[in-house]
Amino acid sequence: MSRYFSDPRAALRHPDMLYIDGRWVDPESGGGLSLISPSDEAVHSCVAEASVAEVDAAVRAARRAFDEGPWPLMSPAERASRLRAFAAALRQRADSFAALWSLQTGIPHGMARHALQNPGMIYDYYADLICETVLFESRQRDNGGYAIIAREPVGVVAAVTPWNHPSHLMALKAAPALAMGCTVIAKPPPEAPMDVFLLAEAAEEAGLPPGVFNIAPADRAGSDHLVRHPGVDKVSFTGSAATGAHISSVCGARMARSSMELGGKSAAIVLDDIDLARIAPLLVETGGKRMAGQGCAFLTRVLVSRKRHDALAAALAAAMATVKVGHAFHPETEMGPIAMKRQLDKVLSYIERGKAEGATLATGGGRPETLLGVEGGKGFYVAPTLFANVTNDMAIAREEIFGPVLSLIAYDDEEQAIRIANDNPYGLNGAVFTDDREKAFAIARRIRAGNFTQNGLEHDSKFPFGGYKMSGTGREGGSYGLDLYSEIKTIYMAQPPAGLA
Ligand code: NAD
């Protein structure tokens, strides 16, 4: 660690404080969240942790800011101008966001820098969008009177995110929520909480009114308290299906709004027209190389016709063997470590299950022999791993591993490929590899998943993203993102007010 940072906490102005109600406050508990670098297992930072009492304080502040204003009643243009200031403050911190992402989760730093060139982008986008969105619509009724359909903010939002892409996943929630006029409590994962401290600095600099944006870096008990809190109107959650199902039921019991972005086990269907040598490196990429498989939408099941199974297994194994694995901050690293020990153990246990179930371990399966920039056997590393001869009933084909492990499954014809792709509890993403666009579209229509790409894995925050089945409810991104933070009200009047006539 010391090789890259003398003091990562120096990226934060107030690592030991919480931002609640527009002020930096000392946490009441003396402890904090101790953070371990997955690249070398060094404890790199300790930051403030929110206790249950501070979660209560954050909810009180957000509640007051929503109920008493001025944020929800400001014009969209006024909110947009604060959001643009917020985005500008984030842009000034682009280097810190990229460094903290790599430090906390192990994503290669070059990749993090590229992806986070503009950490304010999603906030700017929603600032523009809210100014174009119709918030009040006046319609004449059959009886001559009027109905005004108002789109209103849903209220106090708890934004709960996982560790794999902290600032981006929080932006997909906080930006549309703030644009709509909601107030936000940002609840980051305890393993990667540092980004929200930067967001709080930006909120302060941008002059967001007190209570509009608050942070609650809490452990499981504090997080559970937050989502159960009667002062929270809406929980916007990204994370595992198990936690999502739990939070959905907690919210359902008190009729709080919730939306869920959960896991995936997405299939890439490789058709016979496509050249295997051309797509093998791409399949390693879309299978998770970028983030050591720790992404919800990666295409971790590869479906290929039986006659080409062995050839694709060989091409994938060869492509995986070229991946340079190492320390997140080594300049040549293409794939970093798994983000934490418990996740490493989970990935390794799935590899053991794959072997026990009779799949063929074609390459990988453990710690790589060569690691860039790593000393002394430290770090949570797994080599890119390929299982061939997988059948769709095996655990490695059904369950989300969240590691760099691909399962290669043979199909007899395209109908069977579609059935296999759909035969999974998840439905987040999918892809077909073919140059026949008619066939690609026809197959896309038949896959039960919220996202689909021809010949790759695309994602664009200006368009809806979300899952079918166990992959979640609701869609983030684009105007659909605003829907998640809106309530619809119908106001009946004999005549509409002047502005809406
Ligand atoms: P997780 O479910 O363990 O945790 C996610 C968040 O929920 C964390 O902030 C955690 O502290 C919090 N949490 C845990 N228990 C809670 C409780 N009882 N009440 C309230 N909050 C609680 O997930 P993870 O392991 O951090 O992340 C990996 C998962 O996230 C994978 O399943 C992945 O597919 C999913 N994910 C989904 C998307 C998407 O957009 N669909 C994006 C990224 C990650």
Coordinates of C-alpha atoms and ligand atoms in Angstrom, one line a residue:
M1 CA 0.0 0.0 0.0
S2 CA 2.6 2.4 1.0
R3 CA 4.1 2.1 -2.4
Y4 CA 1.1 3.9 -3.9
F5 CA -0.4 5.9 -1.0
S6 CA 1.2 7.4 2.1
D7 CA -2.3 8.2 3.4
P8 CA -5.4 7.4 1.3
R9 CA -7.6 9.1 3.9
A10 CA -6.0 12.3 2.8
A11 CA -8.3 12.1 -0.3
L12 CA -11.1 12.9 2.2
R13 CA -11.5 16.2 4.0
H14 CA -13.4 14.6 6.9
P15 CA -12.7 10.8 7.1
D16 CA -13.6 10.7 10.8
M17 CA -16.9 12.5 10.5
L18 CA -20.4 12.0 9.1
Y19 CA -22.3 14.4 7.0
I20 CA -25.8 14.8 8.4
D21 CA -28.2 17.7 8.1
G22 CA -25.7 19.9 6.1
R23 CA -23.0 19.6 8.8
W24 CA -20.0 17.4 9.5
V25 CA -20.6 15.7 12.8
D26 CA -18.5 13.5 15.0
P27 CA -19.9 9.9 15.2
E28 CA -20.9 9.0 18.7
S29 CA -19.2 5.6 18.6
G30 CA -15.4 5.7 18.9
G31 CA -14.9 2.9 16.4
G32 CA -15.0 3.1 12.6
L33 CA -14.9 1.1 9.5
S34 CA -11.5 -0.5 9.0
L35 CA -10.7 -0.9 5.3
I36 CA -8.5 -3.6 3.7
S37 CA -6.9 -3.3 0.3
P38 CA -7.7 -6.5 -1.6
S39 CA -4.5 -6.1 -3.7
D40 CA -2.2 -6.6 -0.7
E41 CA -4.3 -7.1 2.4
A42 CA -3.0 -3.9 4.0
V43 CA -5.4 -2.0 6.3
H44 CA -5.4 1.3 4.3
S45 CA -7.9 3.4 6.1
C46 CA -10.4 3.7 8.8
V47 CA -13.4 6.0 8.3
A48 CA -16.4 7.1 10.4
E49 CA -19.2 4.6 10.9
A50 CA -22.9 5.5 11.5
S51 CA -24.5 3.9 14.5
V52 CA -28.2 3.3 14.8
A53 CA -28.5 6.7 16.5
E54 CA -26.8 8.4 13.6
V55 CA -29.0 6.6 11.1
D56 CA -32.0 8.0 13.0
A57 CA -30.4 11.5 12.9
A58 CA -29.9 11.2 9.1
V59 CA -33.5 10.1 8.6
R60 CA -34.8 13.0 10.8
A61 CA -32.7 15.5 8.8
A62 CA -33.8 14.1 5.4
R63 CA -37.5 14.0 6.6
R64 CA -37.4 17.6 7.7
A65 CA -35.7 18.7 4.5
F66 CA -38.4 17.0 2.5
D67 CA -41.4 17.9 4.6
E68 CA -40.4 21.5 5.3
G69 CA -38.5 22.2 2.1
P70 CA -37.3 24.1 0.2
W71 CA -35.8 21.3 -1.9
P72 CA -39.0 19.5 -3.1
L73 CA -40.8 22.8 -3.9
M74 CA -37.9 24.4 -5.8
S75 CA -38.4 24.7 -9.5
P76 CA -36.7 22.1 -11.6
A77 CA -34.4 24.8 -12.9
E78 CA -33.3 25.8 -9.4
R79 CA -32.6 22.2 -8.4
A80 CA -30.8 21.6 -11.7
S81 CA -28.4 24.5 -11.1
R82 CA -27.5 23.0 -7.7
L83 CA -27.1 19.6 -9.2
R84 CA -24.7 21.0 -11.9
A85 CA -22.7 22.6 -9.1
F86 CA -22.6 19.3 -7.3
A87 CA -21.4 17.6 -10.6
A88 CA -18.7 20.2 -11.0
A89 CA -17.4 19.5 -7.5
L90 CA -17.4 15.8 -8.3
R91 CA -15.4 16.4 -11.5
Q92 CA -12.7 18.2 -9.4
R93 CA -12.4 14.9 -7.5
A94 CA -12.2 12.6 -10.5
D95 CA -8.7 11.4 -9.6
S96 CA -9.7 10.6 -6.0
F97 CA -12.8 8.7 -7.1
A98 CA -10.7 6.5 -9.4
A99 CA -8.0 5.9 -6.8
L100 CA -10.5 5.0 -4.1
W101 CA -12.3 2.7 -6.4
S102 CA -9.1 0.7 -7.1
L103 CA -7.9 0.9 -3.5
Q104 CA -11.2 -0.4 -2.0
T105 CA -12.2 -3.0 -4.6
G106 CA -9.1 -3.9 -6.6
I107 CA -10.2 -2.7 -10.0
P108 CA -7.2 -2.0 -12.2
H109 CA -6.4 1.7 -11.8
G110 CA -6.1 2.4 -15.6
M111 CA -9.6 1.1 -16.0
A112 CA -11.0 3.1 -13.1
R113 CA -9.4 6.3 -14.4
H114 CA -11.0 5.7 -17.8
A115 CA -14.4 4.9 -16.4
L116 CA -14.5 7.8 -13.9
Q117 CA -13.1 10.6 -16.1
N118 CA -16.3 12.5 -15.3
P119 CA -17.9 11.4 -12.0
G120 CA -20.4 14.2 -12.4
M121 CA -21.8 13.0 -15.7
I122 CA -25.0 11.3 -14.4
Y123 CA -25.8 14.3 -12.2
D124 CA -25.5 16.6 -15.1
Y125 CA -27.6 14.3 -17.2
Y126 CA -30.5 14.3 -14.6
A127 CA -30.1 18.1 -14.2
D128 CA -30.9 18.5 -17.9
L129 CA -33.6 15.8 -17.9
I130 CA -35.6 17.2 -15.0
C131 CA -35.8 20.6 -16.8
E132 CA -37.4 18.8 -19.9
T133 CA -39.7 16.5 -17.9
V134 CA -43.4 17.3 -17.8
L135 CA -44.3 17.5 -14.1
F136 CA -47.9 18.7 -14.5
E137 CA -50.3 17.7 -17.2
S138 CA -53.8 19.3 -17.4
R139 CA -56.5 17.2 -19.1
Q140 CA -60.1 18.2 -19.7
R141 CA -62.6 15.7 -18.4
D142 CA -65.9 14.4 -20.0
N143 CA -67.9 16.6 -17.6
G144 CA -66.0 19.8 -18.6
G145 CA -63.8 19.9 -15.5
Y146 CA -60.1 19.3 -15.3
A147 CA -57.8 16.6 -14.0
I148 CA -54.2 17.7 -13.4
I149 CA -51.8 14.9 -13.2
A150 CA -48.8 15.8 -11.1
R151 CA -45.5 13.9 -10.9
E152 CA -44.3 14.5 -7.4
P153 CA -41.1 13.4 -5.5
V154 CA -41.6 10.1 -3.6
G155 CA -40.0 11.5 -0.4
V156 CA -37.1 10.4 1.7
V157 CA -34.9 7.9 -0.1
A158 CA -32.5 5.4 1.4
A159 CA -30.0 4.6 -1.4
V160 CA -28.3 1.3 -0.5
T161 CA -25.4 0.2 -2.7
P162 CA -22.9 -2.7 -3.1
W163 CA -19.1 -2.5 -3.2
N164 CA -18.2 -3.3 -6.8
H165 CA -18.8 0.1 -8.5
P166 CA -19.5 2.4 -5.5
S167 CA -19.7 5.9 -7.0
H168 CA -21.5 5.0 -10.2
L169 CA -24.1 2.8 -8.5
M170 CA -24.8 5.6 -6.0
A171 CA -25.1 8.2 -8.9
L172 CA -27.7 6.1 -10.6
K173 CA -29.9 6.5 -7.4
A174 CA -28.9 9.9 -6.0
A175 CA -29.0 11.8 -9.2
P176 CA -32.5 11.1 -10.3
A177 CA -33.8 11.2 -6.7
L178 CA -32.3 14.6 -6.1
A179 CA -33.5 15.9 -9.5
M180 CA -37.0 14.8 -8.7
G181 CA -36.9 16.7 -5.4
C182 CA -36.4 13.8 -3.0
T183 CA -34.0 13.9 -0.1
V184 CA -31.4 11.2 0.2
I185 CA -29.6 9.1 2.8
A186 CA -26.6 7.4 1.0
K187 CA -25.8 4.0 2.6
P188 CA -22.6 2.7 1.1
P189 CA -21.2 -0.8 1.6
P190 CA -19.0 -1.1 4.7
E191 CA -16.2 -2.4 2.5
A192 CA -16.2 0.6 0.1
P193 CA -17.6 3.6 1.9
M194 CA -15.1 6.3 1.0
D195 CA -16.8 7.6 -2.1
V196 CA -19.8 8.9 -0.2
F197 CA -17.6 11.1 1.9
L198 CA -16.5 12.8 -1.4
L199 CA -20.2 13.1 -2.4
A200 CA -20.9 14.8 0.9
E201 CA -18.1 17.3 0.3
A202 CA -19.7 18.0 -3.1
A203 CA -23.1 18.5 -1.5
E204 CA -21.6 21.0 0.9
E205 CA -19.7 22.8 -1.8
A206 CA -22.8 22.9 -4.1
G207 CA -24.9 24.4 -1.3
L208 CA -27.5 21.7 -1.2
P209 CA -29.9 22.7 1.6
P210 CA -29.3 21.0 5.0
G211 CA -30.7 17.4 5.1
V212 CA -31.0 17.0 1.3
F213 CA -28.0 14.7 1.1
N214 CA -26.8 12.7 4.1
I215 CA -24.4 9.8 4.5
A216 CA -24.8 6.7 6.7
P217 CA -21.9 4.3 6.3
A218 CA -23.3 1.6 8.5
D219 CA -22.8 -2.0 9.1
R220 CA -25.6 -4.6 8.8
A221 CA -27.4 -3.6 11.9
G222 CA -27.4 0.1 11.0
S223 CA -28.4 -0.7 7.4
D224 CA -31.3 -2.9 8.5
H225 CA -32.5 -0.2 10.8
L226 CA -32.4 2.3 7.9
V227 CA -34.6 0.2 5.6
R228 CA -37.1 -0.5 8.4
H229 CA -37.3 3.1 9.4
P230 CA -40.8 4.6 9.1
G231 CA -39.3 7.9 8.1
V232 CA -38.0 6.4 4.9
D233 CA -40.5 6.5 2.0
K234 CA -38.4 4.6 -0.5
V235 CA -35.5 2.2 -0.5
S236 CA -33.5 2.1 -3.7
F237 CA -31.3 -1.0 -3.4
T238 CA -28.5 -2.5 -5.4
G239 CA -27.0 -5.7 -4.2
S240 CA -27.5 -9.4 -3.9
A241 CA -30.8 -11.2 -4.5
A242 CA -30.9 -12.6 -1.0
T243 CA -30.5 -9.1 0.6
G244 CA -32.9 -7.6 -2.0
A245 CA -35.6 -10.2 -1.2
H246 CA -35.2 -9.4 2.5
I247 CA -35.4 -5.7 2.0
S248 CA -38.4 -6.0 -0.4
S249 CA -40.3 -7.9 2.2
V250 CA -39.4 -5.4 5.0
C251 CA -40.6 -2.6 2.7
G252 CA -43.7 -4.5 1.5
A253 CA -44.8 -5.0 5.1
R254 CA -45.0 -1.2 5.7
M255 CA -45.9 -0.4 2.0
A256 CA -42.7 1.7 1.6
R257 CA -41.7 2.0 -2.1
S258 CA -38.7 -0.1 -3.1
S259 CA -36.8 -0.8 -6.3
M260 CA -34.2 -3.6 -6.6
E261 CA -31.1 -4.0 -8.8
L262 CA -29.9 -7.5 -8.0
G263 CA -27.7 -10.2 -9.3
G264 CA -27.4 -12.0 -12.6
K265 CA -26.2 -15.2 -14.3
S266 CA -26.4 -14.0 -17.9
A267 CA -26.0 -16.1 -21.0
A268 CA -24.1 -15.4 -24.1
I269 CA -25.4 -17.5 -27.0
V270 CA -22.7 -18.1 -29.6
L271 CA -24.3 -18.9 -33.0
D272 CA -22.5 -21.0 -35.7
D273 CA -21.9 -18.1 -38.2
I274 CA -19.4 -16.3 -35.9
D275 CA -15.6 -16.8 -35.9
L276 CA -14.5 -18.3 -32.6
A277 CA -11.0 -16.8 -32.7
R278 CA -12.6 -13.4 -33.2
I279 CA -14.9 -13.6 -30.2
A280 CA -12.9 -15.6 -27.6
P281 CA -11.1 -12.5 -26.2
L282 CA -14.4 -10.6 -26.3
L283 CA -16.1 -13.4 -24.3
V284 CA -13.4 -13.2 -21.7
E285 CA -14.0 -9.5 -21.5
T286 CA -17.8 -9.7 -21.3
G287 CA -17.4 -12.6 -18.9
G288 CA -15.9 -10.3 -16.3
K289 CA -12.2 -9.7 -16.9
R290 CA -12.6 -6.0 -16.3
M291 CA -13.7 -6.4 -12.7
A292 CA -12.5 -10.0 -11.9
G293 CA -16.1 -11.1 -12.6
Q294 CA -17.5 -8.8 -9.9
G295 CA -20.2 -7.3 -12.0
C296 CA -23.9 -8.1 -12.1
A297 CA -24.3 -8.0 -15.8
F298 CA -21.4 -10.1 -17.0
L299 CA -22.1 -12.9 -19.4
T300 CA -20.9 -15.8 -17.2
R301 CA -22.6 -18.6 -19.1
V302 CA -21.4 -19.2 -22.6
L303 CA -23.7 -21.3 -24.8
V304 CA -22.2 -22.8 -27.9
S305 CA -23.3 -25.5 -30.4
R306 CA -22.1 -29.0 -29.4
K307 CA -19.9 -29.4 -32.5
R308 CA -17.9 -26.2 -31.7
H309 CA -17.8 -26.7 -27.9
D310 CA -14.2 -28.0 -27.7
A311 CA -12.9 -25.5 -30.2
L312 CA -14.4 -22.6 -28.1
A313 CA -13.1 -24.1 -24.9
A314 CA -9.6 -24.1 -26.3
A315 CA -9.9 -20.5 -27.7
L316 CA -11.3 -19.2 -24.4
A317 CA -8.6 -21.0 -22.3
A318 CA -5.9 -19.5 -24.6
A319 CA -7.4 -16.0 -24.3
M320 CA -7.6 -16.3 -20.5
A321 CA -4.0 -17.4 -20.3
T322 CA -2.9 -14.0 -21.7
V323 CA -4.7 -12.0 -19.0
K324 CA -2.3 -10.1 -16.8
V325 CA -3.4 -10.4 -13.2
G326 CA -2.0 -8.2 -10.4
H327 CA -2.1 -5.3 -8.0
A328 CA -4.8 -2.8 -8.9
F329 CA -2.1 0.0 -9.1
H330 CA 0.4 -1.9 -11.3
P331 CA 0.3 -0.1 -14.6
E332 CA 0.1 -3.4 -16.7
T333 CA -2.6 -5.1 -14.6
E334 CA -5.6 -6.1 -16.7
M335 CA -7.4 -7.9 -13.9
G336 CA -7.2 -7.2 -10.2
P337 CA -8.1 -9.2 -7.1
I338 CA -11.4 -10.2 -5.7
A339 CA -12.6 -7.3 -3.5
M340 CA -12.6 -9.1 -0.1
K341 CA -11.7 -12.3 1.6
R342 CA -15.2 -13.6 2.1
Q343 CA -15.9 -13.1 -1.6
L344 CA -12.6 -14.9 -2.5
D345 CA -13.7 -17.8 -0.3
K346 CA -17.1 -17.9 -2.0
V347 CA -15.5 -18.0 -5.5
L348 CA -13.1 -20.7 -4.5
S349 CA -15.9 -22.8 -3.0
Y350 CA -17.8 -22.5 -6.3
I351 CA -14.7 -23.7 -8.1
E352 CA -14.6 -26.8 -5.9
R353 CA -18.3 -27.4 -6.5
G354 CA -17.8 -27.2 -10.2
K355 CA -15.1 -29.8 -10.0
A356 CA -17.2 -32.0 -7.7
E357 CA -20.2 -31.7 -10.1
G358 CA -18.1 -33.1 -12.9
A359 CA -17.5 -30.0 -15.1
T360 CA -14.0 -29.9 -16.8
L361 CA -11.7 -27.3 -15.3
A362 CA -10.1 -26.1 -18.6
T363 CA -7.9 -23.4 -17.1
G364 CA -7.5 -21.4 -13.9
G365 CA -9.1 -22.6 -10.7
G366 CA -6.9 -20.9 -8.1
R367 CA -4.3 -18.3 -7.4
P368 CA -2.3 -17.4 -10.5
E369 CA 1.4 -18.3 -10.5
T370 CA 2.4 -14.9 -11.8
L371 CA 1.1 -11.7 -10.3
L372 CA 2.1 -8.2 -11.2
G373 CA 3.3 -6.0 -8.4
V374 CA 2.4 -8.4 -5.6
E375 CA 4.7 -9.5 -2.9
G376 CA 4.7 -12.2 -0.2
G377 CA 1.6 -14.2 -1.3
K378 CA -0.7 -11.4 -0.2
G379 CA -4.0 -10.3 -1.9
F380 CA -7.2 -12.0 -2.8
Y381 CA -6.4 -13.3 -6.3
V382 CA -8.1 -15.9 -8.6
A383 CA -6.9 -16.7 -12.1
P384 CA -9.4 -16.4 -14.9
T385 CA -11.2 -19.7 -14.8
L386 CA -13.0 -21.7 -17.4
F387 CA -15.3 -24.7 -16.8
A388 CA -16.1 -26.7 -19.9
N389 CA -18.7 -29.4 -20.3
V390 CA -21.0 -27.6 -17.9
T391 CA -24.7 -28.6 -17.8
N392 CA -27.3 -26.1 -16.9
D393 CA -28.3 -27.9 -13.7
M394 CA -24.9 -27.5 -12.1
A395 CA -24.6 -24.9 -9.3
I396 CA -21.8 -23.1 -11.3
A397 CA -24.4 -22.6 -14.1
R398 CA -27.3 -21.6 -11.9
E399 CA -25.9 -19.4 -9.2
E400 CA -24.1 -16.1 -9.3
I401 CA -20.4 -16.6 -8.4
F402 CA -19.3 -13.0 -8.7
G403 CA -15.8 -14.0 -9.7
P404 CA -13.8 -14.6 -12.9
V405 CA -15.4 -17.9 -13.6
L406 CA -17.0 -18.8 -17.0
S407 CA -19.2 -21.8 -17.6
L408 CA -19.3 -23.2 -21.1
I409 CA -22.5 -25.1 -22.0
A410 CA -23.2 -27.0 -25.2
Y411 CA -26.5 -26.8 -27.0
D412 CA -27.9 -29.0 -29.8
D413 CA -29.9 -26.4 -31.7
E414 CA -30.9 -22.7 -31.3
E415 CA -34.2 -23.5 -29.7
Q416 CA -32.4 -25.4 -27.0
A417 CA -29.9 -22.5 -26.6
I418 CA -32.8 -20.1 -25.9
R419 CA -34.4 -22.5 -23.4
I420 CA -31.0 -22.9 -21.6
A421 CA -30.5 -19.2 -21.5
N422 CA -34.0 -18.7 -19.9
D423 CA -33.7 -21.6 -17.5
N424 CA -32.2 -19.6 -14.7
P425 CA -33.7 -17.8 -11.7
Y426 CA -32.0 -14.5 -12.8
G427 CA -32.9 -12.3 -15.8
L428 CA -30.5 -9.4 -15.8
N429 CA -28.7 -9.5 -19.1
G430 CA -28.0 -11.5 -22.2
A431 CA -26.3 -11.5 -25.6
V432 CA -26.1 -13.3 -28.9
F433 CA -22.9 -13.5 -30.9
T434 CA -23.9 -13.5 -34.6
D435 CA -23.6 -11.2 -37.5
D436 CA -27.2 -12.0 -38.6
R437 CA -29.1 -8.9 -37.2
E438 CA -32.6 -10.4 -37.9
K439 CA -31.7 -13.5 -35.9
A440 CA -30.1 -11.4 -33.2
F441 CA -33.2 -9.3 -32.8
A442 CA -35.5 -12.4 -32.8
I443 CA -33.5 -14.1 -30.1
A444 CA -33.3 -10.8 -28.1
R445 CA -37.1 -10.8 -28.0
R446 CA -37.2 -14.3 -26.6
I447 CA -34.7 -13.9 -23.8
R448 CA -36.3 -13.1 -20.4
A449 CA -33.8 -10.4 -19.3
G450 CA -33.9 -6.7 -18.9
N451 CA -30.9 -6.0 -21.2
F452 CA -29.5 -7.6 -24.3
T453 CA -26.6 -6.9 -26.7
Q454 CA -25.7 -8.2 -30.1
N455 CA -22.0 -9.2 -30.1
G456 CA -20.9 -7.7 -26.8
L457 CA -22.1 -6.2 -23.5
E458 CA -23.3 -2.6 -23.7
H459 CA -24.5 -0.3 -20.9
D460 CA -25.5 3.3 -21.2
S461 CA -26.9 5.2 -18.2
K462 CA -29.2 7.2 -20.5
F463 CA -31.2 4.1 -21.2
P464 CA -33.1 1.8 -18.8
F465 CA -31.2 -0.9 -16.9
G466 CA -32.7 -3.6 -14.7
G467 CA -33.8 -7.2 -14.3
Y468 CA -36.5 -9.7 -14.9
K469 CA -37.2 -12.4 -12.3
M470 CA -34.8 -12.6 -9.4
S471 CA -32.6 -9.8 -10.9
G472 CA -34.9 -7.2 -9.5
T473 CA -37.7 -4.7 -10.0
G474 CA -37.8 -1.3 -11.6
R475 CA -35.4 0.2 -14.1
E476 CA -32.6 2.7 -13.4
G477 CA -31.2 5.0 -16.1
G478 CA -32.8 7.6 -18.5
S479 CA -36.3 8.8 -17.8
Y480 CA -37.2 5.5 -16.2
G481 CA -34.8 6.4 -13.4
L482 CA -37.0 9.4 -12.6
D483 CA -40.0 7.2 -12.4
L484 CA -38.4 5.3 -9.4
Y485 CA -38.5 8.6 -7.4
S486 CA -41.9 9.8 -8.4
E487 CA -45.4 9.5 -7.0
I488 CA -48.4 10.4 -9.3
K489 CA -51.1 12.6 -8.0
T490 CA -54.4 13.5 -9.7
I491 CA -55.9 16.8 -8.8
Y492 CA -59.5 17.5 -9.9
M493 CA -60.5 21.2 -10.5
A494 CA -63.2 23.0 -12.2
Q495 CA -60.6 25.2 -13.9
P496 CA -56.8 24.6 -13.9
P497 CA -54.5 27.2 -12.3
A498 CA -53.3 29.9 -14.7
G499 CA -50.0 28.3 -15.4
L500 CA -51.6 25.1 -16.5
A501 CA -54.5 26.5 -18.5
Ligands
NAD1 P1 -25.1 -7.3 -0.5 O1 -26.5 -7.6 -0.8 O2 -24.4 -8.2 0.5 O3 -25.0 -5.8 0.1 C1 -25.5 -4.7 -0.7 C2 -25.7 -3.6 0.3 O4 -26.8 -3.9 1.2 C3 -24.6 -3.1 1.1 O5 -24.6 -1.7 1.3 C4 -24.9 -3.8 2.4 O6 -24.2 -3.2 3.5 C5 -26.3 -3.7 2.5 N1 -27.1 -4.6 3.4 C6 -26.7 -5.9 3.7 N2 -27.7 -6.4 4.5 C7 -28.6 -5.5 4.7 C8 -29.8 -5.5 5.4 N3 -30.2 -6.5 6.1 N4 -30.5 -4.3 5.4 C9 -30.1 -3.2 4.7 N5 -29.0 -3.2 4.0 C10 -28.2 -4.3 4.0 O7 -24.4 -7.3 -1.9 P2 -22.8 -7.2 -2.2 O8 -22.2 -8.5 -1.9 O9 -22.3 -5.9 -1.5 O10 -22.8 -6.9 -3.8 C11 -22.8 -7.9 -4.7 C12 -24.2 -8.1 -5.3 O11 -24.6 -6.9 -5.9 C13 -24.2 -9.1 -6.4 O12 -25.2 -10.0 -6.2 C14 -24.4 -8.3 -7.7 O13 -24.9 -8.9 -8.7 C15 -25.2 -7.2 -7.2 N6 -25.1 -6.0 -8.0 C16 -26.2 -5.7 -8.8 C17 -26.2 -4.6 -9.7 C18 -27.4 -4.2 -10.6 O14 -27.4 -3.1 -11.0 N7 -28.3 -5.1 -10.8 C19 -25.0 -3.8 -9.8 C20 -23.9 -4.2 -9.0 C21 -24.0 -5.3 -8.1

